[in-house]
Short mmCIF file of C-alpha atoms in Angstrom, two decimals:
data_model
loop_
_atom_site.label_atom_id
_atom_site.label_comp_id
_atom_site.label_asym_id
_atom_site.label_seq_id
_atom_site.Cartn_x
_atom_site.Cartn_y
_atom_site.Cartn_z
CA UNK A 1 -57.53 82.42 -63.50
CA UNK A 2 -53.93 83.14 -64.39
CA UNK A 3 -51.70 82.73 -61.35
CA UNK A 4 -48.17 84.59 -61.86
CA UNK A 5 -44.81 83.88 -59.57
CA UNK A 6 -43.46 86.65 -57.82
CA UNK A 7 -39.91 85.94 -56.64
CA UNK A 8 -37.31 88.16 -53.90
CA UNK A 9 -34.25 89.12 -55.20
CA UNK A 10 -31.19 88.03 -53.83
CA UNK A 11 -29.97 91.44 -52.53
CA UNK A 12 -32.53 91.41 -50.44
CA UNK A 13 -32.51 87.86 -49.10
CA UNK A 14 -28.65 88.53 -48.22
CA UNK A 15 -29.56 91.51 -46.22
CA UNK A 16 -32.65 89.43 -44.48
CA UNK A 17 -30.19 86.46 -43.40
CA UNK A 18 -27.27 88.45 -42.87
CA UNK A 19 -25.13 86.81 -39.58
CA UNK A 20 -27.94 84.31 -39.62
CA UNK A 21 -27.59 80.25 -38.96
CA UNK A 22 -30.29 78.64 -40.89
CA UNK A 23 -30.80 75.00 -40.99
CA UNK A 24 -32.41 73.14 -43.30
CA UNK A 25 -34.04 69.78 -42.36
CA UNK A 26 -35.74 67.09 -44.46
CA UNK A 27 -35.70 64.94 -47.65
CA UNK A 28 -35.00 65.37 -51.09
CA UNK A 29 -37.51 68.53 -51.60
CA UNK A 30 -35.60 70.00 -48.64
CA UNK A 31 -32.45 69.63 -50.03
CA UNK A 32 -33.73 71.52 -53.13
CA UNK A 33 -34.90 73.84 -51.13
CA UNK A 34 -31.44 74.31 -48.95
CA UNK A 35 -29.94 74.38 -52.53
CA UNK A 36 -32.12 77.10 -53.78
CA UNK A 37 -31.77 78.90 -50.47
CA UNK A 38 -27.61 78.82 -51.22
CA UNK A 39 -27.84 79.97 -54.98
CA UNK A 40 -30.25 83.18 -53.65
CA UNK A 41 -27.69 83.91 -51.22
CA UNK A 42 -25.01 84.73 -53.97
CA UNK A 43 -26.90 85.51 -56.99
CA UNK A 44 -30.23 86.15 -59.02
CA UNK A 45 -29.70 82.67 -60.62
CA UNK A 46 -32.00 79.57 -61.12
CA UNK A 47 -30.76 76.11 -59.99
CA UNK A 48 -29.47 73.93 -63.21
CA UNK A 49 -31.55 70.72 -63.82
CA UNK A 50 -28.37 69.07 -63.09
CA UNK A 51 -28.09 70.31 -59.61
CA UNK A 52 -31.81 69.69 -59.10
CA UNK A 53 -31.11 65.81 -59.81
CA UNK A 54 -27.88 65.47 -57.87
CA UNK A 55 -27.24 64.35 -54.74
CA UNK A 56 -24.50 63.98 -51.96
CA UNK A 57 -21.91 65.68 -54.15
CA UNK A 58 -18.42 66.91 -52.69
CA UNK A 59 -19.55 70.77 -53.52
CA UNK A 60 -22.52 72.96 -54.50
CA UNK A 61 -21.97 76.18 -55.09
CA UNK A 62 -19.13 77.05 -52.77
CA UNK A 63 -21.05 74.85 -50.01
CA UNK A 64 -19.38 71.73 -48.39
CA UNK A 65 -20.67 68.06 -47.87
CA UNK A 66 -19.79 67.05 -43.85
CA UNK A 67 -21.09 64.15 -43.45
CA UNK A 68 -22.26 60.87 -46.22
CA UNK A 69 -23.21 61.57 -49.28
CA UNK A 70 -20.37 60.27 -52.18
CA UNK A 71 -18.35 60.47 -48.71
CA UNK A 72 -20.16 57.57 -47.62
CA UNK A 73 -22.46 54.93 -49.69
CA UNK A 74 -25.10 56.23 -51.84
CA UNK A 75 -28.34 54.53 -51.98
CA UNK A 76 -31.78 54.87 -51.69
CA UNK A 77 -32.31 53.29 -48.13
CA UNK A 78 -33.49 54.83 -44.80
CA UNK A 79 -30.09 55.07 -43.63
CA UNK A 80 -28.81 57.17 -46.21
CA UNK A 81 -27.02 60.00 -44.71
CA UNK A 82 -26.04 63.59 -46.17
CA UNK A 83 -25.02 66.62 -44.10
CA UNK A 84 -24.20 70.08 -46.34
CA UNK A 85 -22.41 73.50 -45.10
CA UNK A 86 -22.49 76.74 -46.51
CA UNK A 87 -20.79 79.61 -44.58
CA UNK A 88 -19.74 82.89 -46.13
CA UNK A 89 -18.73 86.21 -44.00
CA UNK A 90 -22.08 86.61 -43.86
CA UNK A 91 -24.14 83.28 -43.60
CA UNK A 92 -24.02 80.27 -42.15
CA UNK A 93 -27.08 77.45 -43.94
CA UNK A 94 -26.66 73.91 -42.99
CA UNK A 95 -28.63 70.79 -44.76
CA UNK A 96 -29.17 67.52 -42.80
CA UNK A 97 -31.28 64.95 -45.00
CA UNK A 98 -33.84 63.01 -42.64
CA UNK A 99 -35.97 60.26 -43.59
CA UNK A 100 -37.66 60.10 -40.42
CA UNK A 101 -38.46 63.04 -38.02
CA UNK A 102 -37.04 61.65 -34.54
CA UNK A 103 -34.66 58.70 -34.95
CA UNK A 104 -31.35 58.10 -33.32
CA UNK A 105 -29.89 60.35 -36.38
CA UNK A 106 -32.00 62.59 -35.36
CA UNK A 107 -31.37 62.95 -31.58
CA UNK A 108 -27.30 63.13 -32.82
CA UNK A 109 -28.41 66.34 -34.86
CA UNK A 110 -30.41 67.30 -31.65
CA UNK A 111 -26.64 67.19 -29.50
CA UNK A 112 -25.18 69.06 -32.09
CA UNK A 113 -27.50 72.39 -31.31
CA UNK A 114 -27.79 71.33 -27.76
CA UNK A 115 -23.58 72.22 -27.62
CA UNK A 116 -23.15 74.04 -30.32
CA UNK A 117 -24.28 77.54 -32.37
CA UNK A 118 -28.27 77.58 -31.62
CA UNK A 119 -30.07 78.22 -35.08
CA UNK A 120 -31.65 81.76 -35.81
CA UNK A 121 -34.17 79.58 -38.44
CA UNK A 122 -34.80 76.07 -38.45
CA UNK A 123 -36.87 75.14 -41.92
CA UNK A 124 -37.91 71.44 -41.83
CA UNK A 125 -40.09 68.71 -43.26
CA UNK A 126 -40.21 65.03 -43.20
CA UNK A 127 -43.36 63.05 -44.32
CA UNK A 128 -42.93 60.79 -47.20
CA UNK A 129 -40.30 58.57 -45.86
CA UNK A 130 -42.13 58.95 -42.55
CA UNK A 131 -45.42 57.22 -43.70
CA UNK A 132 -43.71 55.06 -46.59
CA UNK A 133 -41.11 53.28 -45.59
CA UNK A 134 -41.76 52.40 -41.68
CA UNK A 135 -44.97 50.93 -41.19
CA UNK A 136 -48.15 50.45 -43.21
CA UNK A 137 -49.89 51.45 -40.15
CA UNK A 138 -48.21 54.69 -39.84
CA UNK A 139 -50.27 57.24 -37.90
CA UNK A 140 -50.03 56.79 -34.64
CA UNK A 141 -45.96 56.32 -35.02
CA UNK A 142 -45.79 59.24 -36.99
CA UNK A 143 -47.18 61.31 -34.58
CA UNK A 144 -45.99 60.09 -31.42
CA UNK A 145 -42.82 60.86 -33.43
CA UNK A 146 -43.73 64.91 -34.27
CA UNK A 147 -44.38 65.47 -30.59
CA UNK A 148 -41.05 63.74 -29.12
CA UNK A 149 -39.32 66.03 -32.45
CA UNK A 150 -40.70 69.38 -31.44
CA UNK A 151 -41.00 68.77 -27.66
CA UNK A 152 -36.71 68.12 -28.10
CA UNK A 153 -36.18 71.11 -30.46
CA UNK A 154 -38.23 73.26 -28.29
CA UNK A 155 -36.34 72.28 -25.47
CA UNK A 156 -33.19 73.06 -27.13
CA UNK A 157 -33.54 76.15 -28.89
CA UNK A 158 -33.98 79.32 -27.01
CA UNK A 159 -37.15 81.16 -27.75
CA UNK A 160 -35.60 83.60 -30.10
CA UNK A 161 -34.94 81.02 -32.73
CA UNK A 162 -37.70 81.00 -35.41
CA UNK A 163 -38.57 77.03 -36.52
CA UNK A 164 -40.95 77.02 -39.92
CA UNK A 165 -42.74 73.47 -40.47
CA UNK A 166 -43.28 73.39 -44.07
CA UNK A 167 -46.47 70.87 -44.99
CA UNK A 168 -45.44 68.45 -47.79
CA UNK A 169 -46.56 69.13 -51.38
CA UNK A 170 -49.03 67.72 -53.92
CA UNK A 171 -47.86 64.64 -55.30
CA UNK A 172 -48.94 63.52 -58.62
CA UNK A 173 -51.14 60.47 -59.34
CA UNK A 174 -48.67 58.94 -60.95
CA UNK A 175 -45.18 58.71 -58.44
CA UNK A 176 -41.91 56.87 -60.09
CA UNK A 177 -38.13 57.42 -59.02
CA UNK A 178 -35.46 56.87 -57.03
CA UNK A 179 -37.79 57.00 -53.65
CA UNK A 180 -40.29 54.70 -54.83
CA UNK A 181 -38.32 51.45 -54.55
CA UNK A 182 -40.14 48.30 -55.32
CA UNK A 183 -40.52 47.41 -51.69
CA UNK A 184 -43.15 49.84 -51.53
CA UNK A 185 -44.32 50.53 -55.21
CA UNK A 186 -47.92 49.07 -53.83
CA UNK A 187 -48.77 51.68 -51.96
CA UNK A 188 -47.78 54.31 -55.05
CA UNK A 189 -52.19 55.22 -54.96
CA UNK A 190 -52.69 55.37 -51.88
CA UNK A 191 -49.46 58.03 -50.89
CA UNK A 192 -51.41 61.19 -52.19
CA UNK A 193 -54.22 61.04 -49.92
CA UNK A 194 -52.00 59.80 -47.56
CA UNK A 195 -49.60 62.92 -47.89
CA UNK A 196 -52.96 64.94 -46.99
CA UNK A 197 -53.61 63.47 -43.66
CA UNK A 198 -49.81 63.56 -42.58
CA UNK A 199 -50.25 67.52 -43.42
CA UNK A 200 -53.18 67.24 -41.25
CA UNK A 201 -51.93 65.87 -38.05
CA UNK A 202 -48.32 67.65 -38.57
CA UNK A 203 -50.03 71.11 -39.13
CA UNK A 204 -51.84 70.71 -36.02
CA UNK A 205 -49.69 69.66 -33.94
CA UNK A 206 -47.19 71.74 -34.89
CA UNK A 207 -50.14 75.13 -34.07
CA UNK A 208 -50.42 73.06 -30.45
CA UNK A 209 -46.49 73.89 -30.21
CA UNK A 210 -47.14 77.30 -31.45
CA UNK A 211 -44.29 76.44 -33.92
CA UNK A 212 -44.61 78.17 -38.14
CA UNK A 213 -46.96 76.15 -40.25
CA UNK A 214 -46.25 77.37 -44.22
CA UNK A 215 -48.47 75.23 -46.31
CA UNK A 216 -46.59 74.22 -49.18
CA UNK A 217 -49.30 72.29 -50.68
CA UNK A 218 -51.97 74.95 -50.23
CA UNK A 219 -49.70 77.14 -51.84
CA UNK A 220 -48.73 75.12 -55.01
CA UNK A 221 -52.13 74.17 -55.57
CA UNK A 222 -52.55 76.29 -58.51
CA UNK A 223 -48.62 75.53 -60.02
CA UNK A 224 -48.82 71.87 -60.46
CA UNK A 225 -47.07 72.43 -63.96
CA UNK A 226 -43.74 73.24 -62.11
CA UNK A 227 -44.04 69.46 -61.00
CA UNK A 228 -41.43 67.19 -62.77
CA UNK A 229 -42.06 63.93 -64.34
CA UNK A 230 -41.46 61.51 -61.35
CA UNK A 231 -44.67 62.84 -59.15
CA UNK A 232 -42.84 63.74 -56.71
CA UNK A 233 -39.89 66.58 -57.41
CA UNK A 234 -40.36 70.43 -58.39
CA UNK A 235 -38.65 72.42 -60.41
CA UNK A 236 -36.31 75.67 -60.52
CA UNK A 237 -39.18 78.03 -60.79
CA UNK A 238 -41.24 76.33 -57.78
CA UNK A 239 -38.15 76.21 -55.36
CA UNK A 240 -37.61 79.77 -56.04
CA UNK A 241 -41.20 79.56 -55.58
CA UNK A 242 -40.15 78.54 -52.20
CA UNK A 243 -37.97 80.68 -50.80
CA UNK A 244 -39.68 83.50 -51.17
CA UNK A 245 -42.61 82.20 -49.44
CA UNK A 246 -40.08 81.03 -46.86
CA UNK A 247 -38.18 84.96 -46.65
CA UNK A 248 -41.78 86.64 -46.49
CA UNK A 249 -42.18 84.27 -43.58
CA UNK A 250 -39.27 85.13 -42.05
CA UNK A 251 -38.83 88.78 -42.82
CA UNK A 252 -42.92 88.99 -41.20
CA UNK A 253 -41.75 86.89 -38.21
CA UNK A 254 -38.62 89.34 -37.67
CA UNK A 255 -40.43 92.53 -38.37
CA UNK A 256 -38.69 93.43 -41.61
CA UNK A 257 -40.35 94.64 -44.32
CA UNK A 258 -39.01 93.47 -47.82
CA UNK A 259 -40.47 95.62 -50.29
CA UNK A 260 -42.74 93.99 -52.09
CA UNK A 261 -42.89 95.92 -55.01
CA UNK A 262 -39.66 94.80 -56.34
CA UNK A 263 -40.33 90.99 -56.39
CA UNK A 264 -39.49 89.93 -59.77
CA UNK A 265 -41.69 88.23 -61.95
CA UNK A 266 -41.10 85.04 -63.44
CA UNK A 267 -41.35 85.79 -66.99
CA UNK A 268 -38.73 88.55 -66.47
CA UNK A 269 -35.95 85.89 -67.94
CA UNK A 270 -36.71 84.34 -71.22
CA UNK A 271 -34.60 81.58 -70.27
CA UNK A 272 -34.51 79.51 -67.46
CA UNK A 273 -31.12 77.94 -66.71
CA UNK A 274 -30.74 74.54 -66.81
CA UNK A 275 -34.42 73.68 -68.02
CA UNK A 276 -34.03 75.35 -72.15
CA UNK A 277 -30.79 77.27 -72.07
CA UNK A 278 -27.94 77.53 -69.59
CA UNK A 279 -27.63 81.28 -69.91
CA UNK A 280 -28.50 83.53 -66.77
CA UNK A 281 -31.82 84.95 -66.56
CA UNK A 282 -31.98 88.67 -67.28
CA UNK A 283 -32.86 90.54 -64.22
CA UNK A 284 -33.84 94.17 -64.33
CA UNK A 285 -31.84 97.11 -62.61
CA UNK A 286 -32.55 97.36 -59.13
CA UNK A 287 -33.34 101.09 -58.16
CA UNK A 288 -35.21 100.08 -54.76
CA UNK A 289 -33.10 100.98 -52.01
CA UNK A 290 -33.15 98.14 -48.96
CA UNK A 291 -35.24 98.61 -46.05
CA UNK A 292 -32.68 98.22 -44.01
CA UNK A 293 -28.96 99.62 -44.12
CA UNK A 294 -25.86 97.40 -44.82
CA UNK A 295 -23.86 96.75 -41.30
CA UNK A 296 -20.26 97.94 -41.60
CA UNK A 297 -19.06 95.99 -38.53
CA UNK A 298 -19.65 92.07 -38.05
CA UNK A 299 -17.58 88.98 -36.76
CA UNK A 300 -16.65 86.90 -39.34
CA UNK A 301 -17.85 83.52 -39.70
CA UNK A 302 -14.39 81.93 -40.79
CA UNK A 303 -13.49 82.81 -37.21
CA UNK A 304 -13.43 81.80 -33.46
CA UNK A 305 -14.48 77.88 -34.89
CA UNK A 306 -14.19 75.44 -32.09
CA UNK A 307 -13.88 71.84 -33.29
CA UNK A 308 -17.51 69.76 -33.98
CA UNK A 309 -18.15 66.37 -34.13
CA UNK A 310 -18.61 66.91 -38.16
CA UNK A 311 -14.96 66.86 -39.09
CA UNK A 312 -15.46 69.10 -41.68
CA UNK A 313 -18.29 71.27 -40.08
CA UNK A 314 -17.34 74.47 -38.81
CA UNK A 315 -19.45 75.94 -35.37
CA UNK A 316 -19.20 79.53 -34.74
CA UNK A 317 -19.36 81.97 -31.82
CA UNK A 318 -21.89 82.21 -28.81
CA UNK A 319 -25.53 83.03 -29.96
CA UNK A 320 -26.95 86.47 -29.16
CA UNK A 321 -30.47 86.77 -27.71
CA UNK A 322 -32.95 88.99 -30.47
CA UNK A 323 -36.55 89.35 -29.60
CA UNK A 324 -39.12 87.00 -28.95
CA UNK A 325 -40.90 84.97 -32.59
CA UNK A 326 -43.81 83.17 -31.08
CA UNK A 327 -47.28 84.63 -32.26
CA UNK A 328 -50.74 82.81 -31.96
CA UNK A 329 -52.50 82.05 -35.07
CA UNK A 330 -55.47 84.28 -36.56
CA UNK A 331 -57.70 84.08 -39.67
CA UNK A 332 -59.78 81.25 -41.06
CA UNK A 333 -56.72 79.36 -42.24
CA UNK A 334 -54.01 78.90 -39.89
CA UNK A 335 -52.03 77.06 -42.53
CA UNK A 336 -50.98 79.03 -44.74
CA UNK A 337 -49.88 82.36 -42.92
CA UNK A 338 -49.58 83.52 -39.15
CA UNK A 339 -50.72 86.76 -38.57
CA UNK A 340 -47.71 88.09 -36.47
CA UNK A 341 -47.25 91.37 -34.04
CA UNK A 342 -44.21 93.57 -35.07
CA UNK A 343 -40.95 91.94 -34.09
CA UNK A 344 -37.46 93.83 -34.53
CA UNK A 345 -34.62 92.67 -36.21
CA UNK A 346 -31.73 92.47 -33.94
CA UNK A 347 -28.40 91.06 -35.85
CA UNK A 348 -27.49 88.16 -33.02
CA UNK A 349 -23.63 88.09 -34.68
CA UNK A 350 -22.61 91.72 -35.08
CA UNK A 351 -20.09 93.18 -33.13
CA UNK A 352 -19.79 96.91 -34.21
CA UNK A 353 -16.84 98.78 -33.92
CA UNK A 354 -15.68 100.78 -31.07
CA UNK A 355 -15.52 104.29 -31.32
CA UNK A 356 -11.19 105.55 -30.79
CA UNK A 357 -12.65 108.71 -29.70
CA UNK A 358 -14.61 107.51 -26.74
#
């Protein structure tokens, strides 16, 4: 059976997120997937190998690093830290890289939303570290951890705010790398089935919280070719992969339709940057108008930006209720897709215009 890639354009991904917050939240995947997220946001374009690889760099593609990173000292410990920012008129994504899901890192990320800009999406992960690098008993820990995590973020976040637990993806029966250091190469046969109880207890626990499940390794069942040498990693194709899964999600959650007649195919570009050739894919014309109109009045997001704890982080304005995102699950597999009642799109940063005439 020949499965084929379907992948949003970036026109309409801008108009999905536009005066949205997003953060992203998790390990190296995550910060593919945050990087992905960033390149969609400006243009049609695959990430480079390159960018794929690196890690805590100064800038990626007109984001920021706030916090670690080459800032810091690089290594491939637990407490290896590396916050990202991208803002634009239009969009705000942030990147924190965890390597376990409720530390004292993560209650400090925790006070930042608790006094500052409340995320519209919160997309987040964190497994392997989790049940790697802690304990060789690691269930119980793990998820006495997941409940204190979303309990917090729960607590936090105001209702409107849509948080998407990804489920962690096939690894390959061979695993090599930067994560696998030798203090825990002996338990490189035993992480795959591992992997698939961790899914297990975070995908039901996070249904308990009534919190997003998207089953990432459910989906990429089928597209274990897009898996890179080390076991572990993806490539360009699966992370755009990715966030169109993740924009479906979101668009379904928000009551948006993206038309999904004009997801591109991923044999459209004969080349795929960074991988064979560093030319740009060829996209096709776009003669699908967007579901939605363009706003013509916003606040800017290089405005009104009180100081942060983050020296070089940048919080906003006040958040702006939109509907209600929670939805009970339906269908025989809860994992892979809520069924969700209509929501509307409300745009919690626009500030239209008044009318001189009034």
């Amino acid at each position: 059976m020949k499965h084929e890639m379907k992948f949003v354009r970036h026109q309409h991904v801008s108009q999905l997120f536009h005066n949205k917050f997003i953060v992203v939240m998790g390990d190296s995947i995550q910060r593919s997937v945050y990087k992905d997220l960033v390149k969609l946001l400006q243009k049609d374009d695959y990430l480079y190998v390159t960018q794929l690889k690196r890690k805590g760099e100064i800038s990626f593609e007109q984001d920021c690093l706030v916090e670690g990173g080459c800032l810091s000292c690089m290594n491939n410990g637990t407490a290896y830290r590396e916050v990202r920012q991208y803002q634009s008129p239009h969009h705000l994504v942030r990147f924190y890289f965890l390597t376990n899901i409720y530390s004292n890192y993560m209650k400090s990320i925790m006070e930042d939303f608790r006094h500052g800009l409340k995320p519209d999406l919160v997309i987040v992960n964190s497994c392997l570290w989790d049940i790697s690098r802690y304990d060789l008993k690691w269930v119980d820990g793990y998820k006495v951890n997941l409940k204190s995590f979303f309990e917090e973020l729960l607590g936090i976040l105001p209702e409107e705010s849509l948080v998407l637990w990804n489920l962690t993806m096939p690894l390959g029966s061979c695993i090599r790398g930067g994560f696998l250091v030798p203090e825990i190469s002996h338990k490189e046969a035993q992480l795959r089935d591992d992997v698939i109880e961790a899914n297990f207890y975070s995908g039901v626990l996070a249904e308990a919280f009534k919190v997003d499940v998207l089953d990432l390794h459910f989906h990429f069942r089928f597209f274990l070719q897009h898996r890179t040498r080390d076991g572990i990693h993806w490539n360009a194709l699966a992370h755009r992969r990715i966030s169109t899964l993740l924009s479906l999600h979101a668009a379904e959650a928000w009551g948006v339709e993206l038309p999904i007649n004009s997801l591109v195919d991923s044999s459209v570009g004969h080349h795929l940057p960074g991988l064979e050739s560093a030319r740009s894919v060829v996209r096709p014309p776009i003669n699908n108008r967007l579901p939605y109109p363009p706003r013509d009045g916003y606040i800017n997001f290089e405005v009104h930006a009180p100081p942060d704890r983050h020296e070089n982080a940048a919080y906003h304005m006040p958040y702006a209720h939109h509907c209600s995102l929670r939805n009970d699950y339906n269908g025989p597999n809860p994992y892979v897709m809520k069924t969700r009642h209509a929501r509307y799109q409300y745009m919690p940063y626009t500030l239209h215009r008044p009318n001189p005439h009034d």
